[in-house]
Tab-separated table of C-alpha atoms and ligand atoms in Angstrom:
chain	number	residue	atom	x	y	z
D	7	UNK	CA	17.541	-191.485	-127.483
D	8	UNK	CA	14.179	-191.990	-126.217
D	9	UNK	CA	13.341	-195.242	-124.952
D	10	UNK	CA	11.027	-196.754	-127.114
D	11	UNK	CA	12.572	-196.131	-130.366
D	12	UNK	CA	15.502	-197.944	-129.446
D	13	UNK	CA	16.336	-201.939	-129.470
D	14	UNK	CA	17.668	-203.108	-125.782
D	15	UNK	CA	20.968	-203.021	-125.530
D	16	UNK	CA	22.618	-206.748	-126.883
D	17	UNK	CA	19.108	-207.340	-129.230
D	18	UNK	CA	19.432	-207.008	-133.187
D	19	UNK	CA	16.436	-206.352	-135.365
D	20	UNK	CA	16.587	-208.797	-138.480
D	21	UNK	CA	15.650	-206.818	-141.211
D	22	UNK	CA	14.411	-208.047	-144.416
D	23	UNK	CA	17.471	-208.596	-146.267
D	24	UNK	CA	18.639	-210.484	-142.675
D	25	UNK	CA	16.035	-212.625	-142.493
D	26	UNK	CA	16.595	-213.683	-146.340
D	27	UNK	CA	19.797	-214.879	-145.033
D	28	UNK	CA	18.656	-216.455	-141.519
D	29	UNK	CA	16.151	-218.058	-143.163
D	30	UNK	CA	18.182	-219.629	-146.629
D	31	UNK	CA	21.258	-221.205	-142.910
D	32	UNK	CA	18.045	-222.365	-140.856
D	33	UNK	CA	16.061	-224.094	-143.954
D	34	UNK	CA	19.880	-225.813	-144.954
D	35	UNK	CA	20.227	-226.842	-141.454
D	36	UNK	CA	17.385	-228.188	-141.008
D	37	UNK	CA	17.289	-230.195	-144.539
D	38	UNK	CA	20.733	-231.424	-144.197
D	39	UNK	CA	19.398	-232.378	-141.050
D	40	UNK	CA	16.801	-234.412	-141.858
D	41	UNK	CA	19.038	-236.097	-144.839
D	42	UNK	CA	20.736	-237.457	-141.413
D	43	UNK	CA	17.064	-238.633	-139.568
D	44	UNK	CA	16.837	-235.538	-137.884
D	45	UNK	CA	12.943	-234.653	-136.855
D	46	UNK	CA	12.118	-231.176	-135.689
D	47	UNK	CA	11.081	-230.137	-131.998
D	48	UNK	CA	10.337	-227.034	-131.137
D	49	UNK	CA	10.286	-225.864	-127.027
D	50	UNK	CA	9.447	-223.224	-125.099
D	51	UNK	CA	10.803	-220.102	-124.824
D	52	UNK	CA	11.042	-220.429	-121.046
D	53	UNK	CA	11.460	-223.022	-119.054
D	54	UNK	CA	11.355	-224.385	-115.331
D	55	UNK	CA	14.803	-222.058	-113.879
D	56	UNK	CA	16.064	-225.391	-112.051
D	57	UNK	CA	16.148	-227.209	-115.956
D	58	UNK	CA	18.753	-225.129	-116.031
D	59	UNK	CA	20.907	-224.925	-112.758
D	60	UNK	CA	20.512	-229.356	-112.747
D	61	UNK	CA	22.080	-229.075	-116.330
D	62	UNK	CA	24.060	-226.549	-116.941
D	63	UNK	CA	25.043	-225.740	-113.875
D	64	UNK	CA	25.927	-224.193	-110.779
D	65	UNK	CA	29.403	-223.219	-111.420
D	66	UNK	CA	29.157	-222.241	-114.869
D	67	UNK	CA	29.256	-217.849	-116.536
D	68	UNK	CA	25.683	-218.769	-117.618
D	69	UNK	CA	23.899	-219.898	-114.593
D	70	UNK	CA	25.562	-217.477	-112.761
D	71	UNK	CA	25.699	-214.410	-114.791
D	72	UNK	CA	24.040	-214.692	-117.907
D	73	UNK	CA	20.278	-216.373	-117.421
D	74	UNK	CA	16.724	-214.007	-117.763
D	75	UNK	CA	15.542	-215.056	-115.010
D	76	UNK	CA	12.116	-213.510	-113.296
D	77	UNK	CA	9.088	-215.052	-111.505
D	78	UNK	CA	6.286	-214.843	-112.810
D	79	UNK	CA	3.161	-213.622	-111.242
D	80	UNK	CA	2.330	-217.292	-109.209
D	81	UNK	CA	5.928	-216.235	-107.730
D	82	UNK	CA	7.284	-219.041	-110.048
D	83	UNK	CA	10.935	-218.661	-111.034
D	84	UNK	CA	11.332	-218.737	-114.563
D	85	UNK	CA	14.286	-219.055	-117.264
D	86	UNK	CA	14.336	-217.341	-120.939
D	87	UNK	CA	16.292	-220.690	-121.994
D	88	UNK	CA	19.881	-219.567	-122.717
D	89	UNK	CA	20.529	-223.002	-124.630
D	90	UNK	CA	18.798	-225.829	-126.785
D	91	UNK	CA	20.178	-229.064	-125.177
D	92	UNK	CA	18.653	-228.793	-122.007
D	93	UNK	CA	14.978	-227.965	-123.004
D	94	UNK	CA	15.196	-230.888	-125.357
D	95	UNK	CA	16.262	-232.912	-123.186
D	96	UNK	CA	13.451	-232.251	-120.176
D	97	UNK	CA	11.244	-232.382	-123.541
D	98	UNK	CA	13.206	-236.047	-124.419
D	99	UNK	CA	11.617	-237.347	-120.881
D	100	UNK	CA	8.580	-235.364	-120.352
D	101	UNK	CA	7.272	-236.737	-123.578
D	102	UNK	CA	8.190	-240.164	-122.889
D	103	UNK	CA	10.382	-239.975	-126.880
D	104	UNK	CA	12.636	-242.217	-125.331
D	105	UNK	CA	10.329	-245.138	-126.498
D	106	UNK	CA	10.605	-244.398	-130.215
D	107	UNK	CA	13.240	-245.757	-131.806
D	108	UNK	CA	17.118	-245.164	-130.774
D	109	UNK	CA	18.110	-244.109	-131.670
D	110	UNK	CA	15.685	-240.726	-131.052
D	111	UNK	CA	17.897	-237.196	-133.742
D	112	UNK	CA	15.875	-233.781	-132.976
D	113	UNK	CA	16.840	-231.018	-134.230
D	114	UNK	CA	15.854	-227.250	-133.930
D	115	UNK	CA	16.407	-223.424	-134.177
D	116	UNK	CA	15.573	-221.569	-131.518
D	117	UNK	CA	16.169	-217.778	-129.798
D	118	UNK	CA	18.184	-217.715	-126.386
D	119	UNK	CA	18.971	-215.308	-124.101
D	120	UNK	CA	22.352	-215.223	-122.794
D	121	UNK	CA	23.144	-211.869	-120.281
D	122	UNK	CA	26.464	-211.333	-121.355
D	123	UNK	CA	29.210	-207.797	-122.288
D	124	UNK	CA	27.562	-206.830	-126.239
D	125	UNK	CA	30.346	-206.991	-128.173
D	126	UNK	CA	30.564	-208.182	-131.993
D	127	UNK	CA	29.231	-211.454	-132.412
D	128	UNK	CA	27.804	-211.634	-128.587
D	129	UNK	CA	24.228	-210.917	-128.646
D	130	UNK	CA	22.005	-211.372	-125.164
D	131	UNK	CA	19.520	-213.057	-128.235
D	132	UNK	CA	20.762	-214.366	-130.643
D	133	UNK	CA	19.392	-218.470	-132.501
D	134	UNK	CA	21.344	-221.451	-132.235
D	135	UNK	CA	20.527	-224.438	-134.767
D	136	UNK	CA	21.524	-227.650	-132.762
D	137	UNK	CA	21.648	-231.093	-133.196
D	138	UNK	CA	20.681	-234.043	-130.575
D	139	UNK	CA	20.493	-237.259	-130.905
D	140	UNK	CA	19.731	-240.102	-128.286
D	141	UNK	CA	20.208	-243.444	-127.093
D	142	UNK	CA	24.596	-244.519	-129.173
D	143	UNK	CA	26.855	-244.460	-126.517
D	144	UNK	CA	29.571	-244.786	-129.857
D	145	UNK	CA	32.159	-243.146	-131.610
D	146	UNK	CA	30.481	-243.315	-134.778
D	147	UNK	CA	27.376	-241.090	-133.381
D	148	UNK	CA	29.135	-237.998	-132.711
D	149	UNK	CA	31.729	-238.676	-135.867
D	150	UNK	CA	28.718	-239.182	-137.831
D	151	UNK	CA	27.092	-235.473	-135.906
D	152	UNK	CA	29.956	-233.092	-136.819
D	153	UNK	CA	29.531	-235.173	-140.215
D	154	UNK	CA	25.860	-233.990	-140.400
D	155	UNK	CA	27.800	-229.378	-139.961
D	156	UNK	CA	30.356	-230.180	-142.273
D	157	UNK	CA	27.614	-231.576	-144.503
D	158	UNK	CA	26.156	-227.784	-143.549
D	159	UNK	CA	29.174	-226.089	-143.462
D	160	UNK	CA	29.549	-227.406	-147.694
D	161	UNK	CA	25.811	-225.946	-148.183
D	162	UNK	CA	26.441	-222.914	-147.119
D	163	UNK	CA	29.854	-223.133	-149.285
D	164	UNK	CA	32.197	-222.628	-146.055
D	165	UNK	CA	35.365	-222.892	-147.977
D	166	UNK	CA	37.485	-225.837	-145.586
D	167	UNK	CA	40.663	-223.607	-145.324
D	168	UNK	CA	38.476	-220.480	-143.829
D	169	UNK	CA	37.272	-222.238	-140.356
D	170	UNK	CA	38.780	-225.390	-138.368
D	171	UNK	CA	37.639	-228.548	-136.569
D	172	UNK	CA	39.076	-228.781	-133.508
D	173	UNK	CA	37.930	-231.637	-131.598
D	174	UNK	CA	39.739	-233.423	-128.307
D	175	UNK	CA	37.652	-235.673	-125.146
D	176	UNK	CA	37.724	-234.701	-121.603
D	177	UNK	CA	37.424	-237.824	-120.488
D	178	UNK	CA	34.922	-240.099	-118.744
D	179	UNK	CA	33.581	-238.681	-114.451
D	180	UNK	CA	36.921	-241.260	-113.342
D	181	UNK	CA	39.157	-239.439	-115.804
D	182	UNK	CA	38.144	-236.008	-114.962
D	183	UNK	CA	38.810	-235.880	-110.968
D	184	UNK	CA	42.684	-236.971	-111.753
D	185	UNK	CA	42.623	-233.560	-113.672
D	186	UNK	CA	40.445	-231.956	-111.438
D	187	UNK	CA	43.445	-232.516	-109.544
D	188	UNK	CA	45.634	-231.303	-111.713
D	189	UNK	CA	44.272	-228.347	-112.510
D	190	UNK	CA	43.813	-227.715	-109.024
D	191	UNK	CA	47.468	-227.993	-108.301
D	192	UNK	CA	48.858	-226.109	-110.252
D	193	UNK	CA	46.134	-223.229	-110.540
D	194	UNK	CA	47.418	-222.632	-106.899
D	195	UNK	CA	50.629	-221.486	-108.053
D	196	UNK	CA	48.700	-218.565	-109.517
D	197	UNK	CA	46.525	-217.503	-106.841
D	198	UNK	CA	47.422	-214.227	-106.359
D	199	UNK	CA	47.110	-213.491	-109.886
D	200	UNK	CA	43.600	-214.692	-110.662
D	201	UNK	CA	40.045	-213.156	-110.024
D	202	UNK	CA	38.044	-213.363	-107.396
D	203	UNK	CA	35.395	-215.752	-109.640
D	204	UNK	CA	38.717	-217.721	-110.101
D	205	UNK	CA	39.829	-218.894	-106.593
D	206	UNK	CA	36.174	-220.610	-106.377
D	207	UNK	CA	36.526	-222.512	-109.542
D	208	UNK	CA	39.159	-223.482	-107.853
D	209	UNK	CA	37.365	-225.193	-105.382
D	210	UNK	CA	34.092	-225.732	-107.117
D	211	UNK	CA	34.898	-226.597	-110.585
D	212	UNK	CA	38.265	-226.461	-111.640
D	213	UNK	CA	38.107	-226.449	-115.474
D	214	UNK	CA	35.704	-223.698	-115.424
D	215	UNK	CA	39.102	-221.832	-114.678
D	216	UNK	CA	39.762	-222.940	-118.488
D	217	UNK	CA	37.273	-220.827	-119.753
D	218	UNK	CA	37.418	-217.881	-117.463
D	219	UNK	CA	37.014	-214.190	-119.444
D	220	UNK	CA	39.077	-212.206	-118.050
D	221	UNK	CA	42.732	-211.689	-119.498
D	222	UNK	CA	44.786	-211.650	-115.869
D	223	UNK	CA	43.134	-215.539	-115.871
D	224	UNK	CA	43.967	-216.338	-118.983
D	225	UNK	CA	47.074	-215.921	-119.415
D	226	UNK	CA	47.445	-219.415	-117.472
D	227	UNK	CA	45.999	-220.275	-119.945
D	228	UNK	CA	48.464	-221.373	-122.337
D	229	UNK	CA	50.432	-223.841	-120.186
D	230	UNK	CA	47.331	-225.461	-118.147
D	231	UNK	CA	47.447	-229.331	-117.617
D	232	UNK	CA	45.672	-231.159	-120.854
D	233	UNK	CA	42.849	-233.080	-119.926
D	234	UNK	CA	43.899	-235.876	-122.971
D	235	UNK	CA	47.494	-236.720	-120.304
D	236	UNK	CA	44.401	-237.491	-117.581
D	237	UNK	CA	42.032	-239.780	-119.702
D	238	UNK	CA	41.593	-243.346	-118.946
D	239	UNK	CA	42.473	-245.652	-121.782
D	240	UNK	CA	38.711	-246.489	-122.530
D	241	UNK	CA	37.891	-243.494	-123.130
D	242	UNK	CA	41.019	-242.594	-125.106
D	243	UNK	CA	40.369	-245.839	-127.610
D	244	UNK	CA	36.623	-244.260	-127.672
D	245	UNK	CA	38.676	-241.058	-128.908
D	246	UNK	CA	40.464	-242.741	-131.534
D	247	UNK	CA	37.370	-244.357	-132.616
D	248	UNK	CA	35.336	-241.454	-133.187
D	249	UNK	CA	38.698	-239.737	-135.099
D	250	UNK	CA	39.146	-243.207	-137.463
D	251	UNK	CA	34.812	-242.411	-137.884
D	252	UNK	CA	36.062	-238.369	-139.330
D	253	UNK	CA	38.446	-240.315	-141.081
D	254	UNK	CA	36.756	-242.821	-143.321
D	255	UNK	CA	34.053	-239.432	-143.930
D	256	UNK	CA	37.340	-237.348	-145.516
D	257	UNK	CA	36.332	-235.032	-142.789
D	258	UNK	CA	38.843	-232.890	-141.874
D	259	UNK	CA	39.657	-232.013	-137.802
D	260	UNK	CA	42.594	-231.027	-135.596
D	261	UNK	CA	43.000	-232.210	-132.777
D	262	UNK	CA	42.328	-229.178	-130.111
D	263	UNK	CA	43.759	-230.986	-126.456
D	264	UNK	CA	42.173	-227.490	-124.944
D	265	UNK	CA	38.741	-227.323	-126.011
D	266	UNK	CA	36.562	-228.056	-122.614
D	267	UNK	CA	33.498	-226.154	-123.873
D	268	UNK	CA	31.952	-224.106	-120.525
D	269	UNK	CA	29.138	-226.365	-119.386
D	270	UNK	CA	28.796	-229.133	-117.305
D	271	UNK	CA	27.200	-231.774	-119.214
D	272	UNK	CA	29.213	-233.209	-121.343
D	273	UNK	CA	32.171	-235.979	-121.632
D	274	UNK	CA	33.869	-237.752	-123.692
D	275	UNK	CA	33.556	-236.121	-127.216
D	276	UNK	CA	33.481	-232.483	-127.256
D	277	UNK	CA	34.701	-230.302	-130.745
D	278	UNK	CA	34.020	-226.779	-132.477
D	279	UNK	CA	33.493	-224.543	-134.611
D	280	UNK	CA	36.572	-222.132	-135.489
D	281	UNK	CA	36.677	-219.619	-138.051
D	282	UNK	CA	40.315	-218.465	-139.196
D	283	UNK	CA	38.869	-214.659	-137.379
D	284	UNK	CA	36.066	-213.992	-135.688
D	285	UNK	CA	34.149	-216.057	-132.854
D	286	UNK	CA	33.561	-219.448	-132.261
D	287	UNK	CA	30.290	-219.942	-134.461
D	288	UNK	CA	29.556	-223.314	-132.837
D	289	UNK	CA	30.214	-226.660	-130.444
D	290	UNK	CA	29.074	-229.905	-128.835
D	291	UNK	CA	29.600	-232.817	-127.569
D	292	UNK	CA	29.272	-236.113	-125.834
D	293	UNK	CA	26.545	-235.441	-122.381
D	294	UNK	CA	25.335	-238.950	-121.229
D	295	UNK	CA	24.620	-238.354	-117.773
D	296	UNK	CA	21.807	-234.963	-118.719
D	297	UNK	CA	18.934	-237.129	-119.234
D	298	UNK	CA	19.462	-239.020	-115.733
D	299	UNK	CA	21.205	-235.727	-114.154
D	300	UNK	CA	17.104	-234.115	-115.563
D	301	UNK	CA	15.420	-236.853	-113.468
D	302	UNK	CA	14.989	-239.447	-116.414
D	303	UNK	CA	16.578	-243.046	-118.218
D	304	UNK	CA	20.058	-243.488	-117.833
D	305	UNK	CA	20.846	-242.167	-121.412
D	306	UNK	CA	23.426	-241.809	-123.281
D	307	UNK	CA	23.620	-238.191	-125.195
D	308	UNK	CA	24.828	-236.160	-127.540
D	309	UNK	CA	24.993	-233.096	-129.823
D	310	UNK	CA	26.155	-229.467	-131.391
D	311	UNK	CA	24.794	-226.214	-131.344
D	312	UNK	CA	25.355	-223.587	-134.318
D	313	UNK	CA	24.736	-220.024	-133.871
D	314	UNK	CA	22.710	-218.500	-136.611
D	315	UNK	CA	23.839	-214.748	-136.290
D	316	UNK	CA	28.015	-216.017	-136.102
D	317	UNK	CA	27.418	-217.962	-139.477
D	318	UNK	CA	25.840	-215.507	-140.693
D	319	UNK	CA	29.185	-213.049	-140.630
D	320	UNK	CA	31.210	-215.501	-141.518
D	321	UNK	CA	29.671	-216.203	-144.527
D	322	UNK	CA	28.931	-212.464	-145.237
D	323	UNK	CA	33.134	-211.972	-144.918
D	324	UNK	CA	33.726	-214.138	-148.009
D	325	UNK	CA	30.838	-212.144	-150.451
D	326	UNK	CA	27.817	-214.581	-148.831
D	327	UNK	CA	25.298	-214.444	-151.778
D	328	UNK	CA	22.195	-215.430	-150.515
D	329	UNK	CA	19.919	-213.849	-152.488
D	330	UNK	CA	16.524	-211.985	-151.884
D	331	UNK	CA	14.307	-214.255	-152.636
D	332	UNK	CA	11.441	-212.754	-153.398
D	333	UNK	CA	12.191	-209.849	-155.946
D	334	UNK	CA	8.712	-209.102	-157.876
D	335	UNK	CA	8.195	-210.656	-161.299
D	336	UNK	CA	5.164	-208.103	-161.880
D	337	UNK	CA	4.074	-204.541	-161.191
D	338	UNK	CA	0.535	-204.277	-162.967
D	339	UNK	CA	-0.427	-201.081	-163.417
D	340	UNK	CA	-4.143	-198.892	-163.746
D	341	UNK	CA	-5.114	-196.068	-164.819
D	342	UNK	CA	-8.557	-194.853	-164.390
D	343	UNK	CA	-10.957	-196.962	-162.166
D	344	UNK	CA	-12.462	-200.600	-163.891
D	345	UNK	CA	-8.626	-200.818	-164.768
D	346	UNK	CA	-7.933	-200.930	-160.918
D	347	UNK	CA	-9.928	-203.650	-159.887
D	348	UNK	CA	-8.441	-205.964	-162.855
D	349	UNK	CA	-5.331	-205.063	-162.262
D	350	UNK	CA	-6.518	-205.992	-158.194
D	351	UNK	CA	-7.760	-209.642	-160.302
D	352	UNK	CA	-5.078	-210.419	-162.480
D	353	UNK	CA	-2.529	-210.408	-159.794
D	354	UNK	CA	-4.693	-211.847	-157.557
D	355	UNK	CA	-4.061	-214.636	-159.851
D	356	UNK	CA	-0.890	-214.522	-161.011
D	357	UNK	CA	-0.138	-215.227	-156.964
D	358	UNK	CA	-2.237	-217.384	-156.978
D	359	UNK	CA	-0.314	-219.447	-159.769
D	360	UNK	CA	2.904	-218.516	-157.611
D	361	UNK	CA	4.021	-214.814	-159.516
D	362	UNK	CA	5.615	-212.485	-156.948
D	363	UNK	CA	2.881	-210.667	-158.300
D	364	UNK	CA	1.677	-206.416	-156.943
D	365	UNK	CA	-0.962	-203.420	-158.042
D	366	UNK	CA	-1.898	-200.272	-157.408
D	367	UNK	CA	-4.171	-200.143	-153.121
D	368	UNK	CA	-2.996	-197.221	-152.305
D	369	UNK	CA	-4.835	-195.099	-155.490
D	370	UNK	CA	-1.809	-193.296	-157.123
D	371	UNK	CA	-1.145	-191.445	-161.009
D	372	UNK	CA	0.475	-194.153	-163.091
D	373	UNK	CA	3.718	-192.204	-163.347
D	374	UNK	CA	3.828	-192.367	-159.416
D	375	UNK	CA	2.875	-196.614	-160.001
D	376	UNK	CA	5.851	-196.825	-162.589
D	377	UNK	CA	7.983	-194.870	-159.328
D	378	UNK	CA	6.904	-197.911	-157.096
D	379	UNK	CA	7.460	-200.333	-159.261
D	380	UNK	CA	10.842	-199.420	-160.603
D	381	UNK	CA	11.669	-198.571	-156.352
D	382	UNK	CA	10.682	-202.249	-155.287
D	383	UNK	CA	12.662	-203.411	-158.341
D	384	UNK	CA	9.563	-205.315	-160.413
D	385	UNK	CA	11.343	-207.248	-163.560
D	386	UNK	CA	8.178	-206.715	-165.672
D	387	UNK	CA	5.569	-203.810	-165.645
D	388	UNK	CA	1.811	-203.770	-168.074
D	389	UNK	CA	0.168	-200.475	-167.368
D	390	UNK	CA	-3.299	-201.257	-167.294
D	391	UNK	CA	-6.184	-198.745	-168.681
D	392	UNK	CA	-9.190	-198.411	-170.822
D	393	UNK	CA	-8.031	-199.101	-174.168
D	394	UNK	CA	-6.391	-202.048	-173.412
D	395	UNK	CA	-10.297	-203.581	-171.083
D	396	UNK	CA	-11.246	-202.780	-174.413
D	397	UNK	CA	-8.710	-204.514	-176.790
D	398	UNK	CA	-7.659	-207.295	-174.460
D	399	UNK	CA	-3.882	-206.582	-174.304
D	400	UNK	CA	-1.292	-204.787	-172.936
D	401	UNK	CA	2.698	-204.416	-173.631
D	402	UNK	CA	4.736	-206.211	-171.318
D	403	UNK	CA	7.630	-204.639	-170.294
D	404	UNK	CA	11.398	-206.060	-169.315
D	405	UNK	CA	12.245	-203.397	-166.832
D	406	UNK	CA	15.774	-204.617	-166.790
D	407	UNK	CA	16.439	-204.586	-170.772
D	408	UNK	CA	13.156	-202.430	-172.055
D	409	UNK	CA	11.973	-204.704	-173.887
D	410	UNK	CA	8.316	-205.104	-174.835
D	411	UNK	CA	6.196	-207.386	-176.110
D	412	UNK	CA	2.139	-207.294	-176.124
D	413	UNK	CA	-0.172	-209.969	-174.959
D	414	UNK	CA	-3.057	-210.907	-174.305
D	415	UNK	CA	-4.233	-209.661	-170.966
D	416	UNK	CA	-5.115	-213.305	-169.169
D	417	UNK	CA	-3.185	-215.067	-166.993
D	418	UNK	CA	-1.404	-218.232	-168.714
D	419	UNK	CA	-0.228	-215.383	-171.302
D	420	UNK	CA	1.461	-212.974	-169.388
D	421	UNK	CA	3.206	-215.677	-167.408
D	422	UNK	CA	4.493	-216.811	-170.965
D	423	UNK	CA	5.623	-213.925	-170.973
D	424	UNK	CA	8.126	-213.486	-167.910
D	425	UNK	CA	11.528	-214.913	-166.951
D	426	UNK	CA	12.809	-217.769	-165.022
D	427	UNK	CA	14.009	-215.637	-162.880
H	20	AMP	P1	27.484	-222.806	-126.334
H	20	AMP	O1	26.118	-222.856	-126.046
H	20	AMP	O2	28.123	-221.997	-126.002
H	20	AMP	O3	28.784	-223.621	-126.942
H	20	AMP	O4	27.206	-222.126	-127.570
H	20	AMP	C1	27.029	-222.292	-129.030
H	20	AMP	C2	26.638	-220.613	-129.758
H	20	AMP	O5	25.901	-220.220	-130.263
H	20	AMP	C3	28.014	-220.731	-130.249
H	20	AMP	O6	28.638	-220.754	-130.735
H	20	AMP	C4	27.826	-219.211	-131.028
H	20	AMP	O7	27.868	-219.312	-131.666
H	20	AMP	C5	26.440	-219.462	-130.133
H	20	AMP	N1	26.680	-218.211	-129.349
H	20	AMP	C6	26.479	-218.850	-128.029
H	20	AMP	N2	26.406	-217.033	-127.413
H	20	AMP	C7	26.064	-216.349	-128.942
H	20	AMP	C8	25.550	-215.004	-127.957
H	20	AMP	N3	26.450	-214.320	-126.891
H	20	AMP	N4	25.727	-213.926	-129.596
H	20	AMP	C9	26.126	-214.666	-130.458
H	20	AMP	N5	25.886	-216.086	-130.621
H	20	AMP	C10	26.048	-216.754	-129.189
């Protein structure tokens, strides 16, 4: 097929019905976050490549294999954002947002780009909703973040028994040290069976062994040491208080000691939202070291990101009943030139009064206009010709139950006869 009429691999066209679903999820997310005090932030589509190398981590798959990186005309290396957290952290530092009242709560909806092997639920361009808190180093902050996500899932009418909130603690850098040693020891016993990348991971970042996507290496995950066994007392106590926070809010969760998350910047709390079938639709955790790592003041931080396409396909599995929000209320057909100008004006007036109203703008016959009204699903129609203009009234027809009623040709009278959706 011609390349100009084929979208790039791993991308999606969001057609009008898809957009209605996206917008419903995005609005529910932003509205829920607002109740918890989160304010929206928007950052550029591309950033300096170094930002992601420093934050996401040089040894992650994202940085090593998946970034859309290019040089601009002045030879600067730029990268389309593969995730939303690092750009927000950069914006927080650059704009001095930590001088605002702390904790600082921010949320975003953004497109992300990763050069991954496309498959169901995995795209090269996808969108995320994320929420981030800066300046709170408490277990309750993390519990509140999950409560926000759970509140959103309920607003989207996701049944509780169709997904799990899985939580874990990956400790602080000190605990991590012991855990790395245990992982190295375990995986070196299986060296021959590991892929080339995992050989490097053993040396450079053993936790990344746990998210290797190759089936041979995946087989060793089950019996690998789990981090919870290596956490220090302080980290264990933080985790216990975090779980107590979730219990206090009746947020259901399960501890999954195998969650480590794919990015380097996490500390302590990590969590994932896992559907019964299908791909994980979100996750997050605490990243106390991130701001400092990017040259900002040492500031605790925590957050999560949800994949909007994955949430939509999850909602679809149990009958996503998001209705198209823009069904036309009324089609006003015109017969003759004076009627055409009249319908043009009355439709404009109806729109100003929040009605979704349409008239002919292509010069069709009345018959063709009515066929169009039918096709677009107009709930009511009105035909205006010279007679109607002279009498000042016309017949308003309910296109669904076929009832008709005589209405005066003014916006007030027409609106009074249109039942709300
Ligand atoms: P991550 O930053 O990898 O934890 O991703 C957070 C969420 O974004 C995931 O749980 C997915 O819902 C979504 N996501 C990540 N990568 C992709 C992708 N390639 N395609 C679609 N959604 C994705």
